[in-house]
């Protein structure tokens, strides 16, 4: 407890400190800027209401080719004279922001608002092809001292000239907000991911490096294909940070150097591609939607059987040659474990976060059902010896152990996805 003497001393110190602080505050400019960030949305993969069931669709057609908010992004205030950052805040889910700014001097200050494609919580950030910063500028305005300056609503892009980077950022936001955010493991581990745009020579069809937490988007056109590009690549990062492992990529089984949703791949490849696709699909279609579609398109996915994730082919005897090795087959199996559409064989309804946590259950090492199963290692030498290792079959075993429920019917009715 302070004595009377100590109280007097404390008051005297406060007064003395105030003598030094007040002049500096008097010679400083400060205030707030407010406004709203918008962009013209030109992304495909929306749910087109052409007789489809769009209940549970997170991206309805009504959001296509209209102005939409730039959501959950860091916002900066810069002094015009030298572009120094004098304030920082965030735009909310509606694109609205209010940011406090402070700078030495007195009176009004010329300033600008910028945003950089940085998620407010540091989940990901847009970068140039070599890791630099994209800066989205506003025009300079007078920031009124001790007041709020409203920059109004600012829109990046229009119907004749969409802004690809703003669209790319929004695709990533959708993936985080409507899928990955529902996993505690992702909230802990999905951080500081770089999304580099654009570099087609390094990645002709976009790619992801889990160890570096880096995604490369090949071209501006891919920014308008969120499901098959940025969401899919973020799915690969999510897979990796759930259980870091050695990288294994071999898409040569079907005689081509590359893959598509219906190419017959080694099980380790079809599982990983199907898993990343499933993660992206989930951001667009929640578990109660009865007609989820997946495609690589800058428009709406066509309602063909090849795009329908709910179209379970059936038992292996009903399946095409090599269908058990399709990424689409893995995607369909995972969807059946996740959804609630309840085909007669499907009584499972696992929450999305379980699909993240089950990847973490893959064991360490190189044995069966381990994270590095495609490899073998002896006396410090490591080589690939099982291209069908780390597969959908292994995932099924881990999911059943994790939940205590069988999902055999889902597995069997989707062509018995390949694996050992």
GROMACS .gro file of N, CA, C and O in nm, residues 125-231:
model
  428
  125UNK      N    1  -0.002  -1.467  -4.756
  125UNK     CA    2   0.019  -1.336  -4.816
  125UNK      C    3   0.050  -1.352  -4.964
  125UNK      O    4   0.123  -1.444  -5.003
  126UNK      N    5  -0.006  -1.265  -5.046
  126UNK     CA    6   0.031  -1.262  -5.187
  126UNK      C    7   0.172  -1.208  -5.200
  126UNK      O    8   0.209  -1.111  -5.132
  127UNK      N    9   0.250  -1.268  -5.289
  127UNK     CA   10   0.385  -1.223  -5.316
  127UNK      C   11   0.407  -1.218  -5.467
  127UNK      O   12   0.337  -1.284  -5.543
  128UNK      N   13   0.507  -1.141  -5.508
  128UNK     CA   14   0.547  -1.143  -5.647
  128UNK      C   15   0.618  -1.276  -5.675
  128UNK      O   16   0.644  -1.355  -5.584
  129UNK      N   17   0.652  -1.300  -5.801
  129UNK     CA   18   0.714  -1.428  -5.837
  129UNK      C   19   0.847  -1.451  -5.767
  129UNK      O   20   0.888  -1.565  -5.748
  130UNK      N   21   0.915  -1.344  -5.726
  130UNK     CA   22   1.042  -1.361  -5.655
  130UNK      C   23   1.032  -1.330  -5.506
  130UNK      O   24   1.133  -1.311  -5.438
  131UNK      N   25   0.910  -1.323  -5.454
  131UNK     CA   26   0.891  -1.305  -5.310
  131UNK      C   27   0.873  -1.161  -5.266
  131UNK      O   28   0.870  -1.134  -5.146
  132UNK      N   29   0.862  -1.068  -5.360
  132UNK     CA   30   0.839  -0.929  -5.324
  132UNK      C   31   0.695  -0.904  -5.283
  132UNK      O   32   0.611  -0.995  -5.281
  133UNK      N   33   0.665  -0.780  -5.251
  133UNK     CA   34   0.533  -0.743  -5.200
  133UNK      C   35   0.450  -0.673  -5.307
  133UNK      O   36   0.496  -0.577  -5.369
  134UNK      N   37   0.328  -0.722  -5.328
  134UNK     CA   38   0.232  -0.651  -5.413
  134UNK      C   39   0.169  -0.542  -5.328
  134UNK      O   40   0.126  -0.566  -5.216
  135UNK      N   41   0.163  -0.421  -5.381
  135UNK     CA   42   0.103  -0.310  -5.307
  135UNK      C   43  -0.013  -0.253  -5.389
  135UNK      O   44   0.003  -0.218  -5.506
  136UNK      N   45  -0.129  -0.246  -5.327
  136UNK     CA   46  -0.249  -0.191  -5.389
  136UNK      C   47  -0.268  -0.050  -5.333
  136UNK      O   48  -0.300  -0.035  -5.215
  137UNK      N   49  -0.250   0.051  -5.417
  137UNK     CA   50  -0.247   0.190  -5.373
  137UNK      C   51  -0.380   0.260  -5.393
  137UNK      O   52  -0.455   0.230  -5.486
  138UNK      N   53  -0.405   0.358  -5.307
  138UNK     CA   54  -0.511   0.455  -5.333
  138UNK      C   55  -0.444   0.588  -5.371
  138UNK      O   56  -0.322   0.606  -5.352
  139UNK      N   57  -0.522   0.680  -5.421
  139UNK     CA   58  -0.470   0.814  -5.446
  139UNK      C   59  -0.450   0.886  -5.313
  139UNK      O   60  -0.511   0.853  -5.211
  140UNK      N   61  -0.360   0.987  -5.313
  140UNK     CA   62  -0.333   1.063  -5.191
  140UNK      C   63  -0.451   1.153  -5.156
  140UNK      O   64  -0.522   1.204  -5.243
  141UNK      N   65  -0.471   1.169  -5.025
  141UNK     CA   66  -0.573   1.259  -4.975
  141UNK      C   67  -0.518   1.332  -4.853
  141UNK      O   68  -0.420   1.289  -4.791
  142UNK      N   69  -0.581   1.439  -4.817
  142UNK     CA   70  -0.541   1.511  -4.697
  142UNK      C   71  -0.598   1.442  -4.574
  142UNK      O   72  -0.721   1.425  -4.561
  143UNK      N   73  -0.508   1.399  -4.486
  143UNK     CA   74  -0.550   1.339  -4.360
  143UNK      C   75  -0.568   1.452  -4.259
  143UNK      O   76  -0.472   1.523  -4.226
  144UNK      N   77  -0.687   1.470  -4.212
  144UNK     CA   78  -0.719   1.584  -4.125
  144UNK      C   79  -0.673   1.554  -3.983
  144UNK      O   80  -0.712   1.451  -3.924
  145UNK      N   81  -0.593   1.641  -3.929
  145UNK     CA   82  -0.537   1.625  -3.795
  145UNK      C   83  -0.648   1.617  -3.691
  145UNK      O   84  -0.745   1.694  -3.694
  146UNK      N   85  -0.637   1.520  -3.600
  146UNK     CA   86  -0.729   1.494  -3.488
  146UNK      C   87  -0.871   1.466  -3.535
  146UNK      O   88  -0.967   1.490  -3.462
  147UNK      N   89  -0.885   1.413  -3.658
  147UNK     CA   90  -1.018   1.386  -3.710
  147UNK      C   91  -1.015   1.254  -3.789
  147UNK      O   92  -0.910   1.188  -3.798
  148UNK      N   93  -1.128   1.217  -3.843
  148UNK     CA   94  -1.139   1.097  -3.925
  148UNK      C   95  -1.155   1.136  -4.071
  148UNK      O   96  -1.243   1.216  -4.105
  149UNK      N   97  -1.069   1.082  -4.155
  149UNK     CA   98  -1.076   1.107  -4.299
  149UNK      C   99  -1.132   0.984  -4.367
  149UNK      O  100  -1.075   0.875  -4.356
  150UNK      N  101  -1.243   0.999  -4.436
  150UNK     CA  102  -1.310   0.885  -4.500
  150UNK      C  103  -1.267   0.877  -4.647
  150UNK      O  104  -1.292   0.970  -4.724
  151UNK      N  105  -1.204   0.765  -4.682
  151UNK     CA  106  -1.161   0.743  -4.821
  151UNK      C  107  -1.274   0.688  -4.907
  151UNK      O  108  -1.256   0.670  -5.027
  152UNK      N  109  -1.387   0.657  -4.847
  152UNK     CA  110  -1.500   0.607  -4.923
  152UNK      C  111  -1.479   0.463  -4.967
  152UNK      O  112  -1.392   0.391  -4.919
  153UNK      N  113  -1.559   0.419  -5.063
  153UNK     CA  114  -1.550   0.283  -5.116
  153UNK      C  115  -1.460   0.283  -5.239
  153UNK      O  116  -1.484   0.359  -5.334
  154UNK      N  117  -1.358   0.201  -5.235
  154UNK     CA  118  -1.263   0.190  -5.345
  154UNK      C  119  -1.272   0.050  -5.404
  154UNK      O  120  -1.276  -0.049  -5.331
  155UNK      N  121  -1.276   0.041  -5.537
  155UNK     CA  122  -1.296  -0.086  -5.605
  155UNK      C  123  -1.179  -0.113  -5.698
  155UNK      O  124  -1.143  -0.027  -5.780
  156UNK      N  125  -1.121  -0.234  -5.687
  156UNK     CA  126  -1.014  -0.275  -5.776
  156UNK      C  127  -1.071  -0.365  -5.885
  156UNK      O  128  -1.130  -0.469  -5.857
  157UNK      N  129  -1.057  -0.322  -6.010
  157UNK     CA  130  -1.106  -0.399  -6.123
  157UNK      C  131  -1.248  -0.363  -6.160
  157UNK      O  132  -1.322  -0.301  -6.083
  158UNK      N  133  -1.287  -0.405  -6.280
  158UNK     CA  134  -1.423  -0.384  -6.328
  158UNK      C  135  -1.456  -0.493  -6.428
  158UNK      O  136  -1.375  -0.583  -6.453
  159UNK      N  137  -1.574  -0.485  -6.486
  159UNK     CA  138  -1.620  -0.593  -6.574
  159UNK      C  139  -1.534  -0.609  -6.698
  159UNK      O  140  -1.520  -0.719  -6.751
  160UNK      N  141  -1.478  -0.500  -6.747
  160UNK     CA  142  -1.394  -0.509  -6.866
  160UNK      C  143  -1.249  -0.537  -6.834
  160UNK      O  144  -1.173  -0.583  -6.920
  161UNK      N  145  -1.209  -0.513  -6.709
  161UNK     CA  146  -1.070  -0.535  -6.670
  161UNK      C  147  -1.062  -0.578  -6.523
  161UNK      O  148  -1.027  -0.498  -6.436
  162UNK      N  149  -1.095  -0.704  -6.493
  162UNK     CA  150  -1.086  -0.751  -6.354
  162UNK      C  151  -0.941  -0.747  -6.305
  162UNK      O  152  -0.847  -0.757  -6.384
  163UNK      N  153  -0.925  -0.731  -6.176
  163UNK     CA  154  -0.792  -0.735  -6.116
  163UNK      C  155  -0.764  -0.879  -6.072
  163UNK      O  156  -0.827  -0.929  -5.977
  164UNK      N  157  -0.672  -0.946  -6.140
  164UNK     CA  158  -0.649  -1.089  -6.112
  164UNK      C  159  -0.596  -1.111  -5.971
  164UNK      O  160  -0.631  -1.210  -5.905
  165UNK      N  161  -0.511  -1.021  -5.922
  165UNK     CA  162  -0.452  -1.040  -5.789
  165UNK      C  163  -0.558  -1.027  -5.679
  165UNK      O  164  -0.556  -1.103  -5.581
  166UNK      N  165  -0.649  -0.932  -5.694
  166UNK     CA  166  -0.757  -0.920  -5.596
  166UNK      C  167  -0.844  -1.044  -5.597
  166UNK      O  168  -0.890  -1.092  -5.491
  167UNK      N  169  -0.869  -1.100  -5.715
  167UNK     CA  170  -0.945  -1.225  -5.725
  167UNK      C  171  -0.869  -1.341  -5.664
  167UNK      O  172  -0.927  -1.426  -5.597
  168UNK      N  173  -0.739  -1.347  -5.687
  168UNK     CA  174  -0.657  -1.453  -5.630
  168UNK      C  175  -0.660  -1.447  -5.477
  168UNK      O  176  -0.674  -1.550  -5.410
  169UNK      N  177  -0.647  -1.327  -5.424
  169UNK     CA  178  -0.654  -1.311  -5.279
  169UNK      C  179  -0.787  -1.361  -5.224
  169UNK      O  180  -0.792  -1.433  -5.124
  170UNK      N  181  -0.896  -1.327  -5.291
  170UNK     CA  182  -1.027  -1.369  -5.242
  170UNK      C  183  -1.042  -1.520  -5.246
  170UNK      O  184  -1.103  -1.579  -5.156
  171UNK      N  185  -0.989  -1.585  -5.351
  171UNK     CA  186  -0.996  -1.731  -5.355
  171UNK      C  187  -0.926  -1.793  -5.235
  171UNK      O  188  -0.975  -1.891  -5.176
  172UNK      N  189  -0.812  -1.736  -5.197
  172UNK     CA  190  -0.741  -1.786  -5.079
  172UNK      C  191  -0.819  -1.760  -4.952
  172UNK      O  192  -0.824  -1.844  -4.861
  173UNK      N  193  -0.883  -1.642  -4.943
  173UNK     CA  194  -0.965  -1.611  -4.825
  173UNK      C  195  -1.080  -1.711  -4.812
  173UNK      O  196  -1.111  -1.759  -4.702
  174UNK      N  197  -1.143  -1.743  -4.924
  174UNK     CA  198  -1.252  -1.841  -4.921
  174UNK      C  199  -1.202  -1.975  -4.867
  174UNK      O  200  -1.270  -2.040  -4.786
  175UNK      N  201  -1.087  -2.018  -4.913
  175UNK     CA  202  -1.033  -2.146  -4.869
  175UNK      C  203  -1.008  -2.145  -4.718
  175UNK      O  204  -1.038  -2.243  -4.648
  176UNK      N  205  -0.955  -2.035  -4.668
  176UNK     CA  206  -0.928  -2.028  -4.525
  176UNK      C  207  -1.058  -2.017  -4.444
  176UNK      O  208  -1.082  -2.094  -4.351
  177UNK      N  209  -1.144  -1.922  -4.480
  177UNK     CA  210  -1.263  -1.895  -4.401
  177UNK      C  211  -1.361  -2.011  -4.400
  177UNK      O  212  -1.422  -2.043  -4.298
  178UNK      N  213  -1.379  -2.077  -4.516
  178UNK     CA  214  -1.487  -2.173  -4.531
  178UNK      C  215  -1.442  -2.319  -4.521
  178UNK      O  216  -1.525  -2.409  -4.537
  179UNK      N  217  -1.313  -2.342  -4.496
  179UNK     CA  218  -1.266  -2.479  -4.481
  179UNK      C  219  -1.160  -2.487  -4.371
  179UNK      O  220  -1.188  -2.530  -4.258
  180UNK      N  221  -1.039  -2.444  -4.399
  180UNK     CA  222  -0.927  -2.469  -4.309
  180UNK      C  223  -0.947  -2.410  -4.170
  180UNK      O  224  -0.900  -2.466  -4.070
  181UNK      N  225  -1.015  -2.299  -4.163
  181UNK     CA  226  -1.037  -2.231  -4.035
  181UNK      C  227  -1.111  -2.317  -3.934
  181UNK      O  228  -1.105  -2.293  -3.814
  182UNK      N  229  -1.180  -2.421  -3.980
  182UNK     CA  230  -1.258  -2.506  -3.890
  182UNK      C  231  -1.174  -2.615  -3.824
  182UNK      O  232  -1.229  -2.699  -3.751
  183UNK      N  233  -1.046  -2.613  -3.847
  183UNK     CA  234  -0.956  -2.710  -3.787
  183UNK      C  235  -0.863  -2.641  -3.688
  183UNK      O  236  -0.792  -2.547  -3.723
  184UNK      N  237  -0.861  -2.688  -3.563
  184UNK     CA  238  -0.766  -2.634  -3.466
  184UNK      C  239  -0.622  -2.655  -3.511
  184UNK      O  240  -0.536  -2.571  -3.487
  185UNK      N  241  -0.597  -2.767  -3.575
  185UNK     CA  242  -0.461  -2.795  -3.622
  185UNK      C  243  -0.418  -2.694  -3.727
  185UNK      O  244  -0.303  -2.652  -3.732
  186UNK      N  245  -0.510  -2.654  -3.814
  186UNK     CA  246  -0.477  -2.553  -3.914
  186UNK      C  247  -0.458  -2.416  -3.849
  186UNK      O  248  -0.369  -2.339  -3.888
  187UNK      N  249  -0.538  -2.385  -3.750
  187UNK     CA  250  -0.521  -2.256  -3.682
  187UNK      C  251  -0.386  -2.247  -3.614
  187UNK      O  252  -0.331  -2.138  -3.595
  188UNK      N  253  -0.330  -2.363  -3.578
  188UNK     CA  254  -0.198  -2.365  -3.515
  188UNK      C  255  -0.084  -2.368  -3.617
  188UNK      O  256   0.022  -2.310  -3.593
  189UNK      N  257  -0.105  -2.433  -3.731
  189UNK     CA  258   0.007  -2.463  -3.821
  189UNK      C  259   0.001  -2.397  -3.958
  189UNK      O  260   0.103  -2.387  -4.025
  190UNK      N  261  -0.118  -2.354  -4.001
  190UNK     CA  262  -0.128  -2.293  -4.134
  190UNK      C  263  -0.100  -2.143  -4.119
  190UNK      O  264  -0.191  -2.062  -4.102
  191UNK      N  265   0.027  -2.105  -4.124
  191UNK     CA  266   0.068  -1.967  -4.103
  191UNK      C  267   0.179  -1.932  -4.202
  191UNK      O  268   0.256  -2.018  -4.245
  192UNK      N  269   0.187  -1.803  -4.235
  192UNK     CA  270   0.297  -1.749  -4.315
  192UNK      C  271   0.316  -1.821  -4.448
  192UNK      O  272   0.429  -1.844  -4.493
  193UNK      N  273   0.207  -1.858  -4.511
  193UNK     CA  274   0.214  -1.921  -4.643
  193UNK      C  275   0.227  -1.813  -4.749
  193UNK      O  276   0.152  -1.715  -4.748
  194UNK      N  277   0.322  -1.830  -4.838
  194UNK     CA  278   0.340  -1.737  -4.949
  194UNK      C  279   0.267  -1.788  -5.073
  194UNK      O  280   0.283  -1.903  -5.110
  195UNK      N  281   0.189  -1.700  -5.134
  195UNK     CA  282   0.124  -1.732  -5.261
  195UNK      C  283   0.186  -1.641  -5.366
  195UNK      O  284   0.156  -1.521  -5.373
  196UNK      N  285   0.276  -1.696  -5.444
  196UNK     CA  286   0.353  -1.616  -5.540
  196UNK      C  287   0.286  -1.614  -5.677
  196UNK      O  288   0.252  -1.717  -5.732
  197UNK      N  289   0.268  -1.494  -5.729
  197UNK     CA  290   0.201  -1.476  -5.858
  197UNK      C  291   0.283  -1.378  -5.944
  197UNK      O  292   0.316  -1.270  -5.897
  198UNK      N  293   0.317  -1.415  -6.063
  198UNK     CA  294   0.286  -1.539  -6.134
  198UNK      C  295   0.417  -1.593  -6.190
  198UNK      O  296   0.510  -1.513  -6.217
  199UNK      N  297   0.425  -1.725  -6.216
  199UNK     CA  298   0.548  -1.782  -6.270
  199UNK      C  299   0.516  -1.913  -6.341
  199UNK      O  300   0.523  -2.021  -6.282
  200UNK      N  301   0.481  -1.906  -6.467
  200UNK     CA  302   0.444  -2.025  -6.543
  200UNK      C  303   0.564  -2.111  -6.580
  200UNK      O  304   0.551  -2.231  -6.601
  201UNK      N  305   0.683  -2.050  -6.587
  201UNK     CA  306   0.801  -2.130  -6.620
  201UNK      C  307   0.840  -2.221  -6.504
  201UNK      O  308   0.887  -2.333  -6.525
  202UNK      N  309   0.821  -2.177  -6.381
  202UNK     CA  310   0.853  -2.260  -6.265
  202UNK      C  311   0.745  -2.364  -6.241
  202UNK      O  312   0.774  -2.477  -6.202
  203UNK      N  313   0.619  -2.326  -6.262
  203UNK     CA  314   0.506  -2.416  -6.237
  203UNK      C  315   0.401  -2.394  -6.345
  203UNK      O  316   0.314  -2.306  -6.330
  204UNK      N  317   0.405  -2.470  -6.454
  204UNK     CA  318   0.312  -2.446  -6.566
  204UNK      C  319   0.166  -2.461  -6.529
  204UNK      O  320   0.080  -2.403  -6.596
  205UNK      N  321   0.135  -2.540  -6.426
  205UNK     CA  322  -0.005  -2.557  -6.385
  205UNK      C  323  -0.025  -2.525  -6.237
  205UNK      O  324  -0.116  -2.576  -6.175
  206UNK      N  325   0.063  -2.441  -6.180
  206UNK     CA  326   0.064  -2.406  -6.037
  206UNK      C  327   0.117  -2.523  -5.954
  206UNK      O  328   0.109  -2.639  -5.996
  207UNK      N  329   0.172  -2.494  -5.838
  207UNK     CA  330   0.230  -2.599  -5.754
  207UNK      C  331   0.244  -2.547  -5.611
  207UNK      O  332   0.227  -2.429  -5.584
  208UNK      N  333   0.275  -2.640  -5.520
  208UNK     CA  334   0.290  -2.606  -5.379
  208UNK      C  335   0.410  -2.679  -5.322
  208UNK      O  336   0.437  -2.794  -5.357
  209UNK      N  337   0.484  -2.613  -5.234
  209UNK     CA  338   0.595  -2.672  -5.161
  209UNK      C  339   0.565  -2.661  -5.013
  209UNK      O  340   0.571  -2.552  -4.955
  210UNK      N  341   0.531  -2.774  -4.952
  210UNK     CA  342   0.489  -2.773  -4.813
  210UNK      C  343   0.599  -2.732  -4.717
  210UNK      O  344   0.576  -2.657  -4.623
  211UNK      N  345   0.721  -2.781  -4.740
  211UNK     CA  346   0.831  -2.752  -4.649
  211UNK      C  347   0.861  -2.602  -4.645
  211UNK      O  348   0.898  -2.548  -4.540
  212UNK      N  349   0.846  -2.534  -4.758
  212UNK     CA  350   0.871  -2.390  -4.764
  212UNK      C  351   0.744  -2.308  -4.745
  212UNK      O  352   0.751  -2.184  -4.746
  213UNK      N  353   0.630  -2.375  -4.729
  213UNK     CA  354   0.502  -2.306  -4.720
  213UNK      C  355   0.486  -2.206  -4.835
  213UNK      O  356   0.453  -2.088  -4.815
  214UNK      N  357   0.508  -2.255  -4.955
  214UNK     CA  358   0.509  -2.167  -5.071
  214UNK      C  359   0.423  -2.225  -5.182
  214UNK      O  360   0.433  -2.343  -5.214
  215UNK      N  361   0.339  -2.140  -5.238
  215UNK     CA  362   0.255  -2.174  -5.352
  215UNK      C  363   0.294  -2.085  -5.469
  215UNK      O  364   0.316  -1.965  -5.450
  216UNK      N  365   0.306  -2.143  -5.586
  216UNK     CA  366   0.330  -2.066  -5.707
  216UNK      C  367   0.209  -2.080  -5.798
  216UNK      O  368   0.170  -2.192  -5.833
  217UNK      N  369   0.149  -1.969  -5.833
  217UNK     CA  370   0.038  -1.966  -5.927
  217UNK      C  371   0.095  -1.931  -6.064
  217UNK      O  372   0.171  -1.834  -6.078
  218UNK      N  373   0.059  -2.009  -6.164
  218UNK     CA  374   0.125  -1.998  -6.293
  218UNK      C  375   0.091  -1.870  -6.369
  218UNK      O  376   0.180  -1.806  -6.426
  219UNK      N  377  -0.037  -1.831  -6.373
  219UNK     CA  378  -0.074  -1.720  -6.459
  219UNK      C  379  -0.195  -1.647  -6.403
  219UNK      O  380  -0.266  -1.698  -6.315
  220UNK      N  381  -0.218  -1.527  -6.457
  220UNK     CA  382  -0.332  -1.448  -6.413
  220UNK      C  383  -0.464  -1.520  -6.439
  220UNK      O  384  -0.559  -1.507  -6.361
  221UNK      N  385  -0.471  -1.597  -6.547
  221UNK     CA  386  -0.595  -1.669  -6.577
  221UNK      C  387  -0.629  -1.768  -6.467
  221UNK      O  388  -0.747  -1.793  -6.438
  222UNK      N  389  -0.527  -1.825  -6.401
  222UNK     CA  390  -0.552  -1.921  -6.293
  222UNK      C  391  -0.615  -1.857  -6.171
  222UNK      O  392  -0.674  -1.926  -6.088
  223UNK      N  393  -0.602  -1.725  -6.159
  223UNK     CA  394  -0.666  -1.655  -6.047
  223UNK      C  395  -0.817  -1.666  -6.054
  223UNK      O  396  -0.886  -1.650  -5.952
  224UNK      N  397  -0.871  -1.694  -6.173
  224UNK     CA  398  -1.015  -1.705  -6.190
  224UNK      C  399  -1.062  -1.850  -6.184
  224UNK      O  400  -1.178  -1.878  -6.213
  225UNK      N  401  -0.973  -1.941  -6.146
  225UNK     CA  402  -1.004  -2.084  -6.130
  225UNK      C  403  -0.971  -2.126  -5.986
  225UNK      O  404  -0.882  -2.208  -5.964
  226UNK      N  405  -1.035  -2.071  -5.886
  226UNK     CA  406  -0.992  -2.096  -5.748
  226UNK      C  407  -0.994  -2.242  -5.707
  226UNK      O  408  -0.903  -2.289  -5.638
  227UNK      N  409  -1.096  -2.316  -5.749
  227UNK     CA  410  -1.111  -2.455  -5.703
  227UNK      C  411  -0.992  -2.541  -5.745
  227UNK      O  412  -0.939  -2.617  -5.665
  228UNK      N  413  -0.950  -2.528  -5.868
  228UNK     CA  414  -0.843  -2.612  -5.919
  228UNK      C  415  -0.705  -2.553  -5.907
  228UNK      O  416  -0.606  -2.618  -5.944
  229UNK      N  417  -0.695  -2.430  -5.858
  229UNK     CA  418  -0.565  -2.366  -5.847
  229UNK      C  419  -0.535  -2.326  -5.702
  229UNK      O  420  -0.482  -2.406  -5.627
  230UNK      N  421  -0.570  -2.205  -5.659
  230UNK     CA  422  -0.522  -2.162  -5.527
  230UNK      C  423  -0.581  -2.247  -5.414
  230UNK      O  424  -0.510  -2.281  -5.318
  231UNK      N  425  -0.709  -2.287  -5.423
  231UNK     CA  426  -0.765  -2.371  -5.318
  231UNK      C  427  -0.700  -2.508  -5.315
  231UNK      O  428  -0.668  -2.561  -5.207
   0.00000   0.00000   0.00000
